[in-house]
Coordinates of N, CA and C in Angstrom, one line a residue:
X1 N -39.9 34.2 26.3 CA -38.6 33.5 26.5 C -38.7 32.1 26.1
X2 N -37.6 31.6 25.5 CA -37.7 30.5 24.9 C -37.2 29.2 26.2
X3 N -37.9 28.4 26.0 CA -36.7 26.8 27.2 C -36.1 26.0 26.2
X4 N -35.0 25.6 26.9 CA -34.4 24.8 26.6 C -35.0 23.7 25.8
X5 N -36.2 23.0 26.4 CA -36.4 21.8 27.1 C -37.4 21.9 25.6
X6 N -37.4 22.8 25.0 CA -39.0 23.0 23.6 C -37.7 22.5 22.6
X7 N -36.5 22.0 22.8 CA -36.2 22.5 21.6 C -35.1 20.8 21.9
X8 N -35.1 20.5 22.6 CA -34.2 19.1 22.9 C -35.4 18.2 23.3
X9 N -34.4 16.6 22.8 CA -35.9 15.5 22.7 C -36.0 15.2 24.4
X10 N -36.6 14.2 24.4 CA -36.4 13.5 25.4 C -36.4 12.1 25.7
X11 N -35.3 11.8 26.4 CA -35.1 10.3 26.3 C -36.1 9.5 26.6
X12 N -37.7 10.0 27.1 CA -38.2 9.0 27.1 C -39.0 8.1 26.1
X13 N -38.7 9.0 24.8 CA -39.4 8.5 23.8 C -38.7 7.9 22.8
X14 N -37.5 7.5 22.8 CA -36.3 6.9 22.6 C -36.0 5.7 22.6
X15 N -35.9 4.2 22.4 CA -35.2 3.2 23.4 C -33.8 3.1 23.0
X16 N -32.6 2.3 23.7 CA -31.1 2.4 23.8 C -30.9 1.4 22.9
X17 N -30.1 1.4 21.8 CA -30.3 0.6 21.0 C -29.6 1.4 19.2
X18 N -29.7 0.2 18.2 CA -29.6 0.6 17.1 C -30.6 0.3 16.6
X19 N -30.7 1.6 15.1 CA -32.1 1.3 14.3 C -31.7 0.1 13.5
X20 N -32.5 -0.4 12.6 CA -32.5 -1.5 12.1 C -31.9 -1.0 10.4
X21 N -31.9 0.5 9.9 CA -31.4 1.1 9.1 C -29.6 1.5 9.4
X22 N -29.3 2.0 10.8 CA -28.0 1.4 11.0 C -27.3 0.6 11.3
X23 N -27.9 -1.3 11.3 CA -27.6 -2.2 11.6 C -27.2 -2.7 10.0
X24 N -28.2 -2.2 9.2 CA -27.9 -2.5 7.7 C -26.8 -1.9 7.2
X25 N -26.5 -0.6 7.6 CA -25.4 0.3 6.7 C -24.4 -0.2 7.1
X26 N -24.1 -1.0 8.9 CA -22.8 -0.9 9.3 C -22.4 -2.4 8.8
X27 N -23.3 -3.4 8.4 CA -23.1 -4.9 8.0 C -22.7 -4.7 6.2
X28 N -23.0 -3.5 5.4 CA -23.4 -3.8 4.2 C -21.3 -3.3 4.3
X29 N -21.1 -2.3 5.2 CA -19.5 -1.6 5.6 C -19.0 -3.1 5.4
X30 N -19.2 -3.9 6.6 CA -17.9 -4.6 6.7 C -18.6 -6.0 5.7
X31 N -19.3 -6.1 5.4 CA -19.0 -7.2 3.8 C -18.4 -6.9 2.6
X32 N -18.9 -5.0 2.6 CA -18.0 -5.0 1.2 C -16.2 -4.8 1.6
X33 N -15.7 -4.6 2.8 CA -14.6 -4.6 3.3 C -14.1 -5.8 3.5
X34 N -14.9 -6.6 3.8 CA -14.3 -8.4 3.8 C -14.2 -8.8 2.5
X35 N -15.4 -8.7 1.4 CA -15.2 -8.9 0.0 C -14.1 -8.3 -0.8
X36 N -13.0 -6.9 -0.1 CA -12.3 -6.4 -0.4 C -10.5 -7.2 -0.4
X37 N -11.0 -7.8 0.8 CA -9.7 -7.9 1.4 C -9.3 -9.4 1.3
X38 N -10.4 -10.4 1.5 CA -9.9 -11.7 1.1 C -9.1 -11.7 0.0
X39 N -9.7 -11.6 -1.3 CA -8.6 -12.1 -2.6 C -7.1 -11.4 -2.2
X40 N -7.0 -10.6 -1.7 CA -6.0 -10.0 -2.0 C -4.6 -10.7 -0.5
X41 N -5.6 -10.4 0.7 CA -5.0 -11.6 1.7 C -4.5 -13.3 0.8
X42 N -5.3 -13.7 0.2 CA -5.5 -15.1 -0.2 C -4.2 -15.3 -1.4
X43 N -4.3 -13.8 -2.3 CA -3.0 -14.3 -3.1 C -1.8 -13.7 -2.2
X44 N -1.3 -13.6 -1.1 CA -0.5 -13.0 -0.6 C -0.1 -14.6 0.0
X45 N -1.0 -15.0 0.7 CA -0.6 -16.0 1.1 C -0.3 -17.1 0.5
X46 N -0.8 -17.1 -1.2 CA 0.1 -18.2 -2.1 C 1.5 -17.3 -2.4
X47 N 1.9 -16.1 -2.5 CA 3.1 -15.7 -2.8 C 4.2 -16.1 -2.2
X48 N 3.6 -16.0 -0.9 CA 4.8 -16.7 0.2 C 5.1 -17.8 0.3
X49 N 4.2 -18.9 0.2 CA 4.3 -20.2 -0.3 C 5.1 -20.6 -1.1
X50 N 5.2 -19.5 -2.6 CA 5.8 -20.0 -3.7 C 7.1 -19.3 -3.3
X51 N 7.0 -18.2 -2.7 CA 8.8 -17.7 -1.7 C 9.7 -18.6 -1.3
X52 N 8.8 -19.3 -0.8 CA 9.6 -19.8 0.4 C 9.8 -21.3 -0.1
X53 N 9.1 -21.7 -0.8 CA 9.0 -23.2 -1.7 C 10.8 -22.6 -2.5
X54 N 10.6 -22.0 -3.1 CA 11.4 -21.2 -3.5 C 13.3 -21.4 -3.3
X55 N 12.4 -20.6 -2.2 CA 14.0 -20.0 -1.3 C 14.6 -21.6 -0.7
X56 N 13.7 -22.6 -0.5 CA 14.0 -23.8 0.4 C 14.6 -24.3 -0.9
X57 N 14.7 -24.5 -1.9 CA 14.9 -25.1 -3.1 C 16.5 -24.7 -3.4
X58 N 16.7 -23.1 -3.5 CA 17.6 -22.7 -3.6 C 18.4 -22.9 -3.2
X59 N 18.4 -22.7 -1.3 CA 19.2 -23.4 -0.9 C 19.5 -24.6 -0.5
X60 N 19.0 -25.6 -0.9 CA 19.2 -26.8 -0.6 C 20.3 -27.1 -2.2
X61 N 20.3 -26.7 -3.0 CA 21.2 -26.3 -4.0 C 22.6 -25.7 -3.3
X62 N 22.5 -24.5 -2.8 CA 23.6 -23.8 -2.2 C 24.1 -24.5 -1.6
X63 N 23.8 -25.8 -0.7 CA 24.2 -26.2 0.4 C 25.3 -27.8 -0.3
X64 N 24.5 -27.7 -1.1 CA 25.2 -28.9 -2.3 C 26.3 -28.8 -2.7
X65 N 26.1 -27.7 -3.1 CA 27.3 -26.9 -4.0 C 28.4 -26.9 -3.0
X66 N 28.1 -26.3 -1.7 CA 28.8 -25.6 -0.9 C 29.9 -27.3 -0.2
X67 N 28.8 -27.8 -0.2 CA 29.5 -29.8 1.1 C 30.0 -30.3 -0.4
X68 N 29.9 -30.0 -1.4 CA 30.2 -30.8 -2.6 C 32.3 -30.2 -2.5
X69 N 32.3 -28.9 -2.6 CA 33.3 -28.2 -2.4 C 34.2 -28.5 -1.0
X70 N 33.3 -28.1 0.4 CA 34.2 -28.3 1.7 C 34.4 -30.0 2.3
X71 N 34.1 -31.5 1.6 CA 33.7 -32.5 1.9 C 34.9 -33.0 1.1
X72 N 35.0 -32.4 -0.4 CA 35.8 -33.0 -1.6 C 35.0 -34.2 -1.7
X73 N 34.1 -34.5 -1.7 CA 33.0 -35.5 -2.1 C 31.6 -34.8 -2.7
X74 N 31.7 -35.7 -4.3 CA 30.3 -35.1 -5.0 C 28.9 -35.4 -4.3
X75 N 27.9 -34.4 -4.7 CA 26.7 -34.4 -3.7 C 26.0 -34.3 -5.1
X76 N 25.0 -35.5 -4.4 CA 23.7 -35.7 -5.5 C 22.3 -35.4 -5.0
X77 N 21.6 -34.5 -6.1 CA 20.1 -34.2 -5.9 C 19.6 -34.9 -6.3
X78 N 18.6 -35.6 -6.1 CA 18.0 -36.2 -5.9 C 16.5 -35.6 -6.1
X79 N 15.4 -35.8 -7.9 CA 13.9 -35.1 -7.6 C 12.9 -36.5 -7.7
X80 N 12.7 -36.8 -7.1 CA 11.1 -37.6 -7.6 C 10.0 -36.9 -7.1
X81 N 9.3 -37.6 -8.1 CA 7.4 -37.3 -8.3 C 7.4 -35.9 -8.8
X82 N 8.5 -35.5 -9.0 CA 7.7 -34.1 -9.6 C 7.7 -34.4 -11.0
X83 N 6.8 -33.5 -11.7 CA 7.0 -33.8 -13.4 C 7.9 -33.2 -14.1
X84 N 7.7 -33.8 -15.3 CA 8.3 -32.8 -16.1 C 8.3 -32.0 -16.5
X85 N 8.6 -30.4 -16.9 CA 7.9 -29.4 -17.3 C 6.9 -29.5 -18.8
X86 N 6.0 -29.3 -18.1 CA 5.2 -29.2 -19.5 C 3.7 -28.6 -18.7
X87 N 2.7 -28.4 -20.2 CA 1.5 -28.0 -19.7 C 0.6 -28.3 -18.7
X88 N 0.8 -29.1 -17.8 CA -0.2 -30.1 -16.9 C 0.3 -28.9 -15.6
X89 N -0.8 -29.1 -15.1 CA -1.2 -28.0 -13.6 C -1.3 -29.0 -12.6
X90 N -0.9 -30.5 -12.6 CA -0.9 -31.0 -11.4 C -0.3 -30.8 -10.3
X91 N -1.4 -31.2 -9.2 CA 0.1 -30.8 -8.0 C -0.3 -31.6 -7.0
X92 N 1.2 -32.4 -7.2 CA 1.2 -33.7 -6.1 C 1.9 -33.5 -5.1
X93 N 1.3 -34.2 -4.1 CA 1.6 -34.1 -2.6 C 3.1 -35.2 -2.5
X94 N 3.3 -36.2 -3.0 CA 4.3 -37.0 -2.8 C 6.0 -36.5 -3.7
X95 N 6.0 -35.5 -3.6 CA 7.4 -35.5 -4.2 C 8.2 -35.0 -3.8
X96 N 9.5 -35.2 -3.7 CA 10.6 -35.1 -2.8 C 12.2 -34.6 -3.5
X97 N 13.1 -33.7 -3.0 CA 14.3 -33.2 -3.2 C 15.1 -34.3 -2.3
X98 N 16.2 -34.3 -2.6 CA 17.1 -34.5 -1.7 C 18.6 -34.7 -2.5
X99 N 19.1 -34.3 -1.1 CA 20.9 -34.0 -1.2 C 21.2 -35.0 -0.4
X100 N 22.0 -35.5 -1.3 CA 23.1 -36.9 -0.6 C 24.1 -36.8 -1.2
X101 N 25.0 -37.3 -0.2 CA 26.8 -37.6 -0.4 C 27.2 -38.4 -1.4
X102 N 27.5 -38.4 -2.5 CA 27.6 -39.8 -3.3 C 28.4 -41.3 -2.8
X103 N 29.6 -41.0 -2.0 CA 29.9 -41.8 -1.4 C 29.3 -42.5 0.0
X104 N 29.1 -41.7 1.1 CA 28.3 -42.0 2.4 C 27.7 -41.5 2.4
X105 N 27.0 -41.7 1.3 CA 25.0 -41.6 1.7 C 24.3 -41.1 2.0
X106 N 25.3 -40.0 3.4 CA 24.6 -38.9 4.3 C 23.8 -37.9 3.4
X107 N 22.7 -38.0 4.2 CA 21.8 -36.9 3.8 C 21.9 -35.3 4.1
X108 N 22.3 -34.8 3.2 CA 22.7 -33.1 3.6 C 21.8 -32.6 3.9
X109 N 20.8 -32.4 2.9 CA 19.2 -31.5 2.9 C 18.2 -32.3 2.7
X110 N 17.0 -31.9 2.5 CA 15.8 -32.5 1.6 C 14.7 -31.7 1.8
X111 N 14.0 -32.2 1.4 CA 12.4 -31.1 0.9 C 11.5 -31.9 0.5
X112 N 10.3 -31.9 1.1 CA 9.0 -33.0 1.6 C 8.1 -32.5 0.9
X113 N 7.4 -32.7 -0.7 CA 6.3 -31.8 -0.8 C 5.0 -31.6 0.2
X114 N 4.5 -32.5 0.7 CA 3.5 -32.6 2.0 C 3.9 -31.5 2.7
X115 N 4.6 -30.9 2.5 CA 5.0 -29.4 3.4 C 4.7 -28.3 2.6
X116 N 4.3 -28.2 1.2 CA 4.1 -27.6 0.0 C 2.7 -27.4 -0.7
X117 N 1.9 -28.1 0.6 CA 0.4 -28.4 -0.5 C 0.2 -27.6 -1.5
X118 N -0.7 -27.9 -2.6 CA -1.4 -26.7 -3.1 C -0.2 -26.0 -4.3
X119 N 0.8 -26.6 -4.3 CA 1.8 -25.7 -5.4 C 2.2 -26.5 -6.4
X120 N 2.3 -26.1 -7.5 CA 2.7 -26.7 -8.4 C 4.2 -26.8 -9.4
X121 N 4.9 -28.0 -8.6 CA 6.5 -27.8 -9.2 C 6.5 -28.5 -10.6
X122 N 7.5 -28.6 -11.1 CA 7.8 -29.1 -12.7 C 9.8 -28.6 -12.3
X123 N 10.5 -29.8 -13.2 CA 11.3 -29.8 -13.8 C 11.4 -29.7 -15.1
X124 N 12.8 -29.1 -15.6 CA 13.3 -28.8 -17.1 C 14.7 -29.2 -16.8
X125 N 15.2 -30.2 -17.0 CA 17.1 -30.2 -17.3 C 16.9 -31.6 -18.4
X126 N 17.9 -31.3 -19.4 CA 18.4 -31.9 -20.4 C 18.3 -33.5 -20.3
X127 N 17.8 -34.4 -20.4 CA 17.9 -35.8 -21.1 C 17.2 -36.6 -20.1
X128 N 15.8 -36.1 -19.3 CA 15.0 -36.2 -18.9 C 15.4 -37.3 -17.2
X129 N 16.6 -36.6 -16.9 CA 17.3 -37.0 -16.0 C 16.9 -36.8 -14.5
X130 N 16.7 -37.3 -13.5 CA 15.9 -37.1 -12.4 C 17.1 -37.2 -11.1
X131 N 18.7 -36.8 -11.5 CA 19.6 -36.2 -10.4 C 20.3 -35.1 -10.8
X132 N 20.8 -34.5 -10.0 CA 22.2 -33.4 -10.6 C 23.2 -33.8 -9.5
X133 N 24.6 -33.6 -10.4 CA 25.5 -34.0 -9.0 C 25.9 -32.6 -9.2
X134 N 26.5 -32.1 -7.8 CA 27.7 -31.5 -7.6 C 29.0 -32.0 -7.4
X135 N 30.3 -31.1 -8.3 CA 31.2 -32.0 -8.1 C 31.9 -31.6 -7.4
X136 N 33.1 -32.4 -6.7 CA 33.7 -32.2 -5.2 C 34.8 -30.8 -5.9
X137 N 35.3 -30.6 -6.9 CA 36.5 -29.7 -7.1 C 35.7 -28.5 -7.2
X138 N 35.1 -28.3 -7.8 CA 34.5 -26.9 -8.6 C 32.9 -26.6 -8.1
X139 N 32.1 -28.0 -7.3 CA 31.3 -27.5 -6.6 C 29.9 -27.0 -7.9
X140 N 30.1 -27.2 -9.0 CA 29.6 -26.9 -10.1 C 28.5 -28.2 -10.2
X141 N 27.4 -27.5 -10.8 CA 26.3 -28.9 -11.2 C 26.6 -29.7 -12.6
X142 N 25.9 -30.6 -12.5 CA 26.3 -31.4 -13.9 C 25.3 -30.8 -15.0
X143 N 24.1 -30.6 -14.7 CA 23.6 -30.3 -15.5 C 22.8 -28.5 -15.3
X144 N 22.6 -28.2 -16.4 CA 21.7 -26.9 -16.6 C 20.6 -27.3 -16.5
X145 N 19.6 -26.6 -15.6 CA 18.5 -26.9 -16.1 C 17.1 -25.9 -15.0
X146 N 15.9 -26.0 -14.5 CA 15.9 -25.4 -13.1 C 14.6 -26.3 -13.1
X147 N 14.0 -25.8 -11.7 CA 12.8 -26.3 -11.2 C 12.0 -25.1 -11.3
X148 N 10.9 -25.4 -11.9 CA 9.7 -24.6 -11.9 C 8.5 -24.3 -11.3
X149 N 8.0 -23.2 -10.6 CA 7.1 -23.2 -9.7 C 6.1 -22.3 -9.8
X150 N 4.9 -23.0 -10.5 CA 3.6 -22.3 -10.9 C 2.8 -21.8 -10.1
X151 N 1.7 -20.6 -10.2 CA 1.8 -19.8 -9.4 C 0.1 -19.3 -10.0
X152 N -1.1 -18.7 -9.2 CA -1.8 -17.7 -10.2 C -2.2 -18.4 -11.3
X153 N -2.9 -19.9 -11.3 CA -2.9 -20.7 -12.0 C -2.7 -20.7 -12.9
X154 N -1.5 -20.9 -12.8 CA -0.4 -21.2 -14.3 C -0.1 -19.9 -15.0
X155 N -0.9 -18.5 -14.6 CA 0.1 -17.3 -15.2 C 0.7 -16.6 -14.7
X156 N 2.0 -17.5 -14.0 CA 2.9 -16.8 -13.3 C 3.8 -18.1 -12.7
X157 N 5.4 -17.6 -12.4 CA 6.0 -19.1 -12.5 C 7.2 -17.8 -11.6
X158 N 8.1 -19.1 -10.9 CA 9.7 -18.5 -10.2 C 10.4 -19.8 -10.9
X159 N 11.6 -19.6 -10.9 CA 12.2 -20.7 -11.3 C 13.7 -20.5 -10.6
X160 N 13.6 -21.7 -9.9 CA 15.5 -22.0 -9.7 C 16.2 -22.5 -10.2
X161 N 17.2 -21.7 -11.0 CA 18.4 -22.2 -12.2 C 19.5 -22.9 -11.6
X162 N 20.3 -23.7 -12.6 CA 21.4 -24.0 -12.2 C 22.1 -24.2 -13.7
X163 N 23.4 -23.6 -13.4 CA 23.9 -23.2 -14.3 C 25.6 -24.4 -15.0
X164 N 25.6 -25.5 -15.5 CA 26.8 -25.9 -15.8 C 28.0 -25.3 -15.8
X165 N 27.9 -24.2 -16.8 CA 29.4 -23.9 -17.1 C 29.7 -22.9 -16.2
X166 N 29.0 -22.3 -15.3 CA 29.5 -21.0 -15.0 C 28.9 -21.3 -13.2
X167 N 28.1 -22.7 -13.1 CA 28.1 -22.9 -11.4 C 27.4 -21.7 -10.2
X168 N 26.4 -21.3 -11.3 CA 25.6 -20.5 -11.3 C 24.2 -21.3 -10.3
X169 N 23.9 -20.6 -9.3 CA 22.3 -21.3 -8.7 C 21.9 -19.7 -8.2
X170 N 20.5 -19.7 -9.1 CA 19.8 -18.1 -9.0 C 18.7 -18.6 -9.0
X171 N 17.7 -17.6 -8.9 CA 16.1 -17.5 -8.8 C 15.5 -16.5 -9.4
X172 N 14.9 -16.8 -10.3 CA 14.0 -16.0 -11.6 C 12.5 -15.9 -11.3
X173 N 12.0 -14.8 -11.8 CA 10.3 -14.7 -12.5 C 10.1 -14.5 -13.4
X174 N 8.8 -14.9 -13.7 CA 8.1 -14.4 -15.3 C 8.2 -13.3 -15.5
X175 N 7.6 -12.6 -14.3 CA 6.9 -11.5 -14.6 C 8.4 -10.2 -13.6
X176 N 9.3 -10.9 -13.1 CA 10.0 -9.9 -12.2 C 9.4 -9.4 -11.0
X177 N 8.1 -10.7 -10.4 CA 7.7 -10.4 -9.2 C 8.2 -10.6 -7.8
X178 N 7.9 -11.2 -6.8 CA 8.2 -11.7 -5.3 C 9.8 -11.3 -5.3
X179 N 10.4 -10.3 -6.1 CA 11.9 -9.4 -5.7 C 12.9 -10.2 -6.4
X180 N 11.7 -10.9 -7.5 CA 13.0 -11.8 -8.2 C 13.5 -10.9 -9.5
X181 N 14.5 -11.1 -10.1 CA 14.7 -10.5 -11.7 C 13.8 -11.5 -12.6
X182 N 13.5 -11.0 -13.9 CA 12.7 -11.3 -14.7 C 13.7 -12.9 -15.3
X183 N 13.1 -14.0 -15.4 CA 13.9 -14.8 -16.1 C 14.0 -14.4 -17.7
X184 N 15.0 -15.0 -18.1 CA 15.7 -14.7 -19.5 C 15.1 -15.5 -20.4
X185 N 14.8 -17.1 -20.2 CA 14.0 -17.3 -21.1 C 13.1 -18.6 -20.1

């Protein structure tokens, strides 16, 4: 007759514990799982950055447009420190938007880069001009032109347009990513 007991260990030859071979397999698990997941966490969290840089842009536009029309008083944007579009990847902390009333001065909106670290804006509008008004009738910008926001060091961009003739304010991609349409040119 066979026992049990010939055929099962016994705990006293055992101690409670991990081997030092499963302490390696379960560390070698979660570094290649951490190695997995940072870049991919890390560009997620510049996406939203450039979203939201973005979206705060846009509408501070919309809102221009909008007090330029219900005020019958034109509303000026206002960009300093940001550059001008071109090759350069700088990205400065001191640059600033802002919406004001042309006549009383009141400030509608604005946008602090110091709230933006780390991103890289650029302008493009015609005659190297650093306001846009909106005008009180039509609510329409003076100039075409948009702000540019670099992304994926520098191969990848959103851009918020504004449109002269047609009083157009949209939001474009390069590439047709973060749920934007692809910009045109």
């Amino acid at each position: 007759m066979w026992k049990l007991n010939q055929f099962t260990r016994s705990n006293e030859n055992y101690s409670k514990g991990f081997s030092l071979l499963e302490m390696v397999f379960v560390i070698s698990i979660v570094c290649l799982t951490v190695a997995v997941a940072v870049p991919v966490f890390t560009n997620t969290i510049e996406q939203k950055k450039v979203k939201r840089l973005a979206t705060e842009i846009e509408q501070l536009l919309s809102i221009s447009k909008s007090n330029a029309i219900s005020m019958s008083e034109n509303v000026v944007v206002a960009y300093m420190g940001i550059s001008e579009d071109s090759s350069g990847q700088q990205s400065v902390k001191d640059w600033s938007i802002e919406a004001k009333m042309s006549k009383s001065k009141a400030v509608v909106s604005s946008i602090v880069g110091n709230q933006h670290q780390d991103i890289v804006i650029s302008y493009s509008f015609p005659g190297n001009k650093t306001d846009i008004e909106f005008k009180d009738l039509t609510g329409r910008p003076t100039l075409s032109g948009n702000f540019k926001i670099t992304y994926h060091n520098g191969d990848d961009y959103v851009k918020v347009v504004t449109n002269s003739n047609s009083g157009r304010i949209y939001t474009c991609s390069k590439r047709g990513t973060l749920g934007y349409g692809i910009c045109s040119s």
